[in-house]
CSV table of C-alpha atoms in Angstrom, one decimal:
chain,number,residue,atom,x,y,z
A,1,SER,CA,-7.8,60.7,-16.5
A,2,GLY,CA,-10.8,62.9,-15.6
A,3,ALA,CA,-8.5,65.1,-13.5
A,4,ALA,CA,-6.0,65.3,-16.3
A,5,SER,CA,-8.7,66.3,-18.8
A,6,SER,CA,-10.0,68.9,-16.4
A,7,ALA,CA,-6.5,70.4,-15.9
A,8,GLU,CA,-6.0,70.4,-19.7
A,9,ALA,CA,-9.3,72.2,-20.2
A,10,PHE,CA,-8.5,74.7,-17.5
A,11,ALA,CA,-5.1,75.4,-19.1
A,12,GLN,CA,-6.6,75.9,-22.5
A,13,ALA,CA,-9.2,78.2,-21.1
A,14,ASN,CA,-6.5,80.3,-19.4
A,15,GLN,CA,-4.5,80.4,-22.6
A,16,MET,CA,-7.5,81.5,-24.5
A,17,GLU,CA,-8.2,84.2,-21.9
A,18,ALA,CA,-4.6,85.4,-22.1
A,19,THR,CA,-4.9,85.6,-25.9
A,20,LEU,CA,-8.2,87.4,-25.7
A,21,ARG,CA,-6.8,90.0,-23.2
A,22,LYS,CA,-3.9,90.6,-25.7
A,23,ARG,CA,-6.4,91.2,-28.4
A,24,VAL,CA,-8.4,93.6,-26.2
A,25,ALA,CA,-5.2,95.5,-25.3
A,26,SER,CA,-4.1,95.7,-29.0
A,27,SER,CA,-7.6,96.8,-30.2
A,28,THR,CA,-7.7,99.4,-27.4
A,29,GLU,CA,-4.4,100.9,-28.4
A,30,LEU,CA,-5.4,100.9,-32.1
A,31,ALA,CA,-8.6,102.7,-31.2
A,32,LYS,CA,-6.8,105.3,-29.1
A,33,SER,CA,-4.3,106.0,-31.9
A,34,LEU,CA,-7.1,106.3,-34.5
A,35,LEU,CA,-9.1,108.7,-32.3
A,36,ALA,CA,-6.1,110.9,-31.6
A,37,ARG,CA,-5.3,111.0,-35.3
A,38,ILE,CA,-8.9,111.8,-36.3
A,39,GLU,CA,-8.9,114.8,-33.9
A,40,LYS,CA,-5.6,116.1,-35.3
A,41,THR,CA,-6.9,115.6,-38.9
A,42,GLU,CA,-10.1,117.4,-38.1
A,43,HIS,CA,-8.2,120.3,-36.6
A,44,MET,CA,-6.0,120.5,-39.7
A,45,LEU,CA,-9.0,120.2,-42.0
A,46,GLN,CA,-10.6,123.2,-40.3
A,47,GLN,CA,-7.4,125.2,-40.9
A,48,VAL,CA,-7.5,124.2,-44.6
A,49,ILE,CA,-11.1,125.3,-44.9
A,50,GLN,CA,-10.3,128.6,-43.3
A,51,SER,CA,-7.4,129.1,-45.7
A,52,LEU,CA,-9.7,128.3,-48.6
A,53,SER,CA,-12.3,130.8,-47.3
A,54,ALA,CA,-9.6,133.5,-47.0
A,55,LEU,CA,-8.5,132.8,-50.6
A,56,GLU,CA,-12.1,133.1,-51.8
A,57,ARG,CA,-12.5,136.4,-49.9
A,58,ASP,CA,-9.4,137.8,-51.4
A,59,TYR,CA,-10.4,136.6,-54.9
A,60,ASN,CA,-13.7,138.3,-54.6
A,61,SER,CA,-12.2,141.5,-53.2
A,62,THR,CA,-10.3,142.0,-56.5
A,63,VAL,CA,-13.5,142.1,-58.6
A,64,THR,CA,-14.4,145.8,-58.0
A,65,PRO,CA,-10.9,147.3,-58.2
A,66,LEU,CA,-10.2,145.4,-61.4
A,67,ASP,CA,-13.5,146.6,-62.9
A,68,VAL,CA,-12.7,150.2,-62.0
A,69,VAL,CA,-9.2,150.0,-63.5
A,70,MET,CA,-10.5,148.4,-66.7
A,71,ARG,CA,-13.2,151.0,-67.1
A,72,ARG,CA,-10.7,153.8,-66.7
A,73,LEU,CA,-8.4,152.2,-69.3
A,74,GLU,CA,-11.3,151.7,-71.6
A,75,VAL,CA,-12.3,155.4,-71.3
A,76,ARG,CA,-8.8,156.5,-72.1
A,77,GLU,CA,-8.6,154.0,-75.1
A,78,LYS,CA,-11.8,155.6,-76.6
A,79,ARG,CA,-10.2,159.0,-76.7
A,80,PRO,CA,-9.1,160.5,-80.1
A,81,PRO,CA,-5.6,159.4,-81.1
A,82,LYS,CA,-4.2,162.9,-80.4
A,83,GLU,CA,-5.4,162.7,-76.8
A,84,ARG,CA,-4.1,159.3,-76.0
A,85,LEU,CA,-1.2,160.0,-73.8
A,86,HIS,CA,0.9,157.2,-72.4
A,87,ASP,CA,1.5,159.2,-69.2
A,88,GLU,CA,2.2,158.2,-65.6
A,89,LEU,CA,-1.5,157.6,-65.0
A,90,GLN,CA,-1.6,155.2,-67.9
A,91,ASN,CA,1.4,153.3,-66.6
A,92,ALA,CA,-0.1,153.2,-63.1
A,93,LEU,CA,-3.4,151.8,-64.4
A,94,GLU,CA,-1.8,149.2,-66.5
A,95,ASN,CA,0.5,148.2,-63.6
A,96,GLU,CA,-2.5,147.9,-61.2
A,97,GLN,CA,-4.5,145.9,-63.8
A,98,ARG,CA,-1.5,143.5,-64.3
A,99,ARG,CA,-1.1,143.0,-60.5
A,100,LEU,CA,-4.7,142.3,-60.0
A,101,LEU,CA,-4.8,139.7,-62.8
A,102,GLU,CA,-1.7,138.1,-61.5
A,103,ALA,CA,-3.2,137.9,-58.0
A,104,ARG,CA,-6.4,136.4,-59.3
A,105,GLN,CA,-4.4,133.8,-61.2
A,106,ASP,CA,-2.3,132.9,-58.1
A,107,ILE,CA,-5.4,132.7,-55.9
A,108,HIS,CA,-7.2,130.5,-58.4
A,109,GLN,CA,-4.3,128.0,-58.5
A,110,HIS,CA,-4.1,127.9,-54.7
A,111,LEU,CA,-7.9,127.3,-54.5
A,112,GLN,CA,-7.5,124.3,-56.8
A,113,ALA,CA,-4.6,122.9,-54.9
A,114,GLY,CA,-6.4,123.5,-51.6
A,115,THR,CA,-9.5,121.7,-52.8
A,116,VAL,CA,-7.3,118.6,-53.5
A,117,VAL,CA,-5.8,118.9,-50.0
A,118,ARG,CA,-9.2,119.3,-48.3
A,119,GLU,CA,-10.7,116.3,-50.2
A,120,SER,CA,-7.6,114.1,-49.3
A,121,LEU,CA,-7.9,115.0,-45.6
A,122,GLU,CA,-11.7,114.3,-45.7
A,123,GLY,CA,-11.1,110.9,-47.4
A,124,ALA,CA,-8.4,110.0,-44.8
A,125,LYS,CA,-10.7,111.1,-42.0
A,126,ASP,CA,-13.6,109.1,-43.3
A,127,GLU,CA,-11.4,106.0,-43.6
A,128,MET,CA,-10.2,106.4,-40.0
A,129,VAL,CA,-13.7,106.9,-38.6
A,130,LYS,CA,-14.8,103.8,-40.4
A,131,ASP,CA,-11.9,101.9,-39.0
A,132,LEU,CA,-12.5,103.3,-35.5
A,133,GLN,CA,-16.1,102.2,-35.6
A,134,SER,CA,-15.0,98.7,-36.5
A,135,LYS,CA,-12.4,98.6,-33.7
A,136,ARG,CA,-15.0,99.8,-31.1
A,137,HIS,CA,-17.5,97.1,-32.2
A,138,GLN,CA,-14.7,94.5,-32.1
A,139,LEU,CA,-13.7,95.7,-28.6
A,140,ARG,CA,-17.3,95.4,-27.3
A,141,LEU,CA,-17.4,91.8,-28.5
A,142,GLU,CA,-14.0,90.9,-27.1
A,143,ARG,CA,-14.7,92.4,-23.7
A,144,SER,CA,-18.1,90.6,-23.6
A,145,SER,CA,-16.2,87.4,-24.2
A,146,LEU,CA,-14.1,88.0,-21.1
A,147,LEU,CA,-17.2,87.8,-19.0
A,148,PHE,CA,-17.5,84.1,-19.7
A,149,ASP,CA,-16.3,81.7,-17.0
A,150,ALA,CA,-12.7,80.6,-17.5
A,151,MET,CA,-13.8,77.0,-17.6
A,152,HIS,CA,-16.0,77.6,-20.7
A,153,GLY,CA,-13.3,78.0,-23.3
A,154,LYS,CA,-15.4,76.5,-26.1
A,155,ASP,CA,-18.3,78.9,-25.4
A,156,ARG,CA,-15.8,81.8,-25.2
A,157,ALA,CA,-14.3,80.8,-28.5
A,158,CYS,CA,-17.8,80.9,-30.0
A,159,ALA,CA,-18.3,84.4,-28.7
A,160,LEU,CA,-14.9,85.6,-29.7
A,161,PRO,CA,-15.2,87.8,-32.9
A,162,PRO,CA,-13.0,87.2,-35.9
A,163,VAL,CA,-10.4,89.8,-36.6
A,164,VAL,CA,-11.4,91.9,-39.5
A,165,LYS,CA,-8.6,91.7,-42.1
A,166,PRO,CA,-7.4,94.7,-44.1
A,167,PRO,CA,-7.9,94.5,-47.9
A,168,ASP,CA,-4.4,93.2,-48.5
A,169,ALA,CA,-4.4,90.5,-45.8
A,170,ASN,CA,-5.5,87.7,-48.2
A,171,ARG,CA,-2.8,88.7,-50.7
A,172,ALA,CA,-0.1,88.7,-48.0
A,173,GLY,CA,-1.2,85.2,-46.9
A,174,ALA,CA,-1.1,84.0,-50.5
A,175,GLU,CA,2.4,85.2,-50.8
A,176,GLY,CA,3.6,83.1,-47.9
A,177,GLY,CA,3.6,85.8,-45.2
A,178,HIS,CA,3.7,84.7,-41.6
A,179,GLU,CA,1.8,87.6,-40.1
A,180,THR,CA,-1.2,86.8,-37.9
A,181,PRO,CA,-4.5,88.5,-38.6
A,182,THR,CA,-4.1,90.8,-35.5
A,183,SER,CA,-0.6,91.9,-36.7
A,184,LEU,CA,-2.0,92.5,-40.2
A,185,VAL,CA,-4.8,94.7,-38.8
A,186,ALA,CA,-2.2,96.6,-36.7
A,187,ALA,CA,0.0,97.1,-39.8
A,188,HIS,CA,-3.0,98.3,-41.8
A,189,VAL,CA,-3.8,100.9,-39.1
A,190,LYS,CA,-0.2,102.0,-38.9
A,191,GLU,CA,-0.1,102.5,-42.6
A,192,LEU,CA,-3.3,104.5,-42.5
A,193,LEU,CA,-1.9,106.7,-39.7
A,194,THR,CA,1.3,107.3,-41.5
A,195,LYS,CA,-0.5,108.2,-44.7
A,196,THR,CA,-2.7,110.7,-42.8
A,197,ARG,CA,0.3,112.3,-41.0
A,198,LYS,CA,1.9,113.0,-44.4
A,199,LEU,CA,-1.4,114.5,-45.7
A,200,GLU,CA,-1.5,116.7,-42.6
A,201,ASP,CA,2.1,117.8,-43.2
A,202,SER,CA,1.1,118.8,-46.8
A,203,ALA,CA,-1.9,120.6,-45.5
A,204,LYS,CA,0.3,122.6,-43.0
A,205,LEU,CA,2.6,123.6,-45.9
A,206,PHE,CA,-0.5,124.7,-47.9
A,207,CYS,CA,-1.8,126.8,-45.1
A,208,GLY,CA,1.6,128.5,-44.7
A,209,ALA,CA,1.8,129.1,-48.4
A,210,VAL,CA,-1.6,130.7,-48.4
A,211,ASP,CA,-0.7,133.1,-45.5
A,212,ASP,CA,2.5,134.1,-47.4
A,213,LEU,CA,0.5,134.5,-50.7
A,214,LEU,CA,-2.2,136.7,-49.2
A,215,TRP,CA,0.3,138.9,-47.3
A,216,ARG,CA,2.4,139.4,-50.5
A,217,HIS,CA,-0.7,140.2,-52.6
A,218,ARG,CA,-2.0,142.7,-50.1
A,219,HIS,CA,1.4,144.4,-50.1
A,220,VAL,CA,1.7,144.5,-53.9
A,221,LEU,CA,-1.9,145.5,-54.5
A,222,ASP,CA,-1.9,148.2,-51.9
A,223,LYS,CA,1.3,149.6,-53.4
A,224,ALA,CA,-0.2,149.5,-57.0
A,225,LYS,CA,-3.4,151.2,-55.8
A,226,MET,CA,-1.5,154.0,-54.0
A,227,GLN,CA,0.6,154.5,-57.2
A,228,THR,CA,-2.6,154.8,-59.2
A,229,SER,CA,-4.2,157.2,-56.7
A,230,ALA,CA,-1.0,159.4,-56.7
A,231,ALA,CA,-0.9,159.4,-60.5
A,232,LEU,CA,-4.6,160.2,-60.7
A,233,ARG,CA,-4.2,163.2,-58.3
A,234,THR,CA,-1.2,164.4,-60.3
A,235,HIS,CA,-3.2,164.0,-63.5
A,236,ILE,CA,-6.2,165.9,-62.0
A,237,GLY,CA,-3.9,168.7,-60.8
A,238,GLU,CA,-2.2,169.0,-64.2
A,239,THR,CA,-5.6,169.1,-66.0
A,240,SER,CA,-6.9,171.8,-63.6
A,241,ASN,CA,-3.8,173.9,-64.1
A,242,LEU,CA,-4.1,173.5,-67.8
A,243,LYS,CA,-7.8,174.5,-67.7
A,244,ARG,CA,-7.0,177.6,-65.6
A,245,LYS,CA,-4.2,178.6,-68.0
A,246,LEU,CA,-6.5,178.2,-71.0
A,247,GLN,CA,-9.2,180.2,-69.3
A,248,ALA,CA,-6.7,182.9,-68.5
A,249,GLU,CA,-5.5,183.0,-72.1
A,250,VAL,CA,-9.0,183.2,-73.4
A,251,SER,CA,-9.9,186.0,-71.0
A,252,GLU,CA,-6.7,187.9,-71.9
A,253,SER,CA,-7.4,187.6,-75.7
A,254,GLN,CA,-11.0,188.9,-75.1
A,255,VAL,CA,-9.6,192.0,-73.3
A,256,THR,CA,-7.2,192.8,-76.1
């Protein structure tokens, strides 16, 4: 009877040790997955921040050109009605003003969208970091439990930490689910990782859209600026020619 009890206790201890080792292995894999995802999320978060910074720089770079264009249009608007000519320079100035305002509107909308993307990534990262800290603490306790002698199954059971259930674990149990606490935790982590990957995909699309937007705006605004400069040179040339012609006519009339 004593030998049978001893053998039974030894078998229970071995079974508990095997269960504990499975939990350690599971927790280790979950922690590795979380750490890898956190690093990728942080990398993508930095890319989003860089894209937002680029948008802000481009937005600010439109302030001075827009101010110059608006002042030139204002000066032309204040001219007497007879001198208000809707010439090529007027067309070029209005076109540049329209392009600058459109660019600012586009950039503003992308800044708002990017802020949402950044905050979503930061929230997912914070959630994963919190989960990782919990997993590492759990691992320390589980590994310390393995240091107990195999014949002290009851002591080991006391040292064995409870599995921290995700928020929906109790609801799943109430609905008649047959998942174990460990499988619920694994499912929770998997769901978190999947959600974060989707956020990273959205962030990648956002960064690509920002690159396209900035390239397109630089091309459009440079073209509009060159058209205004060309129209301004033509206007200055025509004004100078007209001035010389008038001076010549005045000089000729004075001679006669």
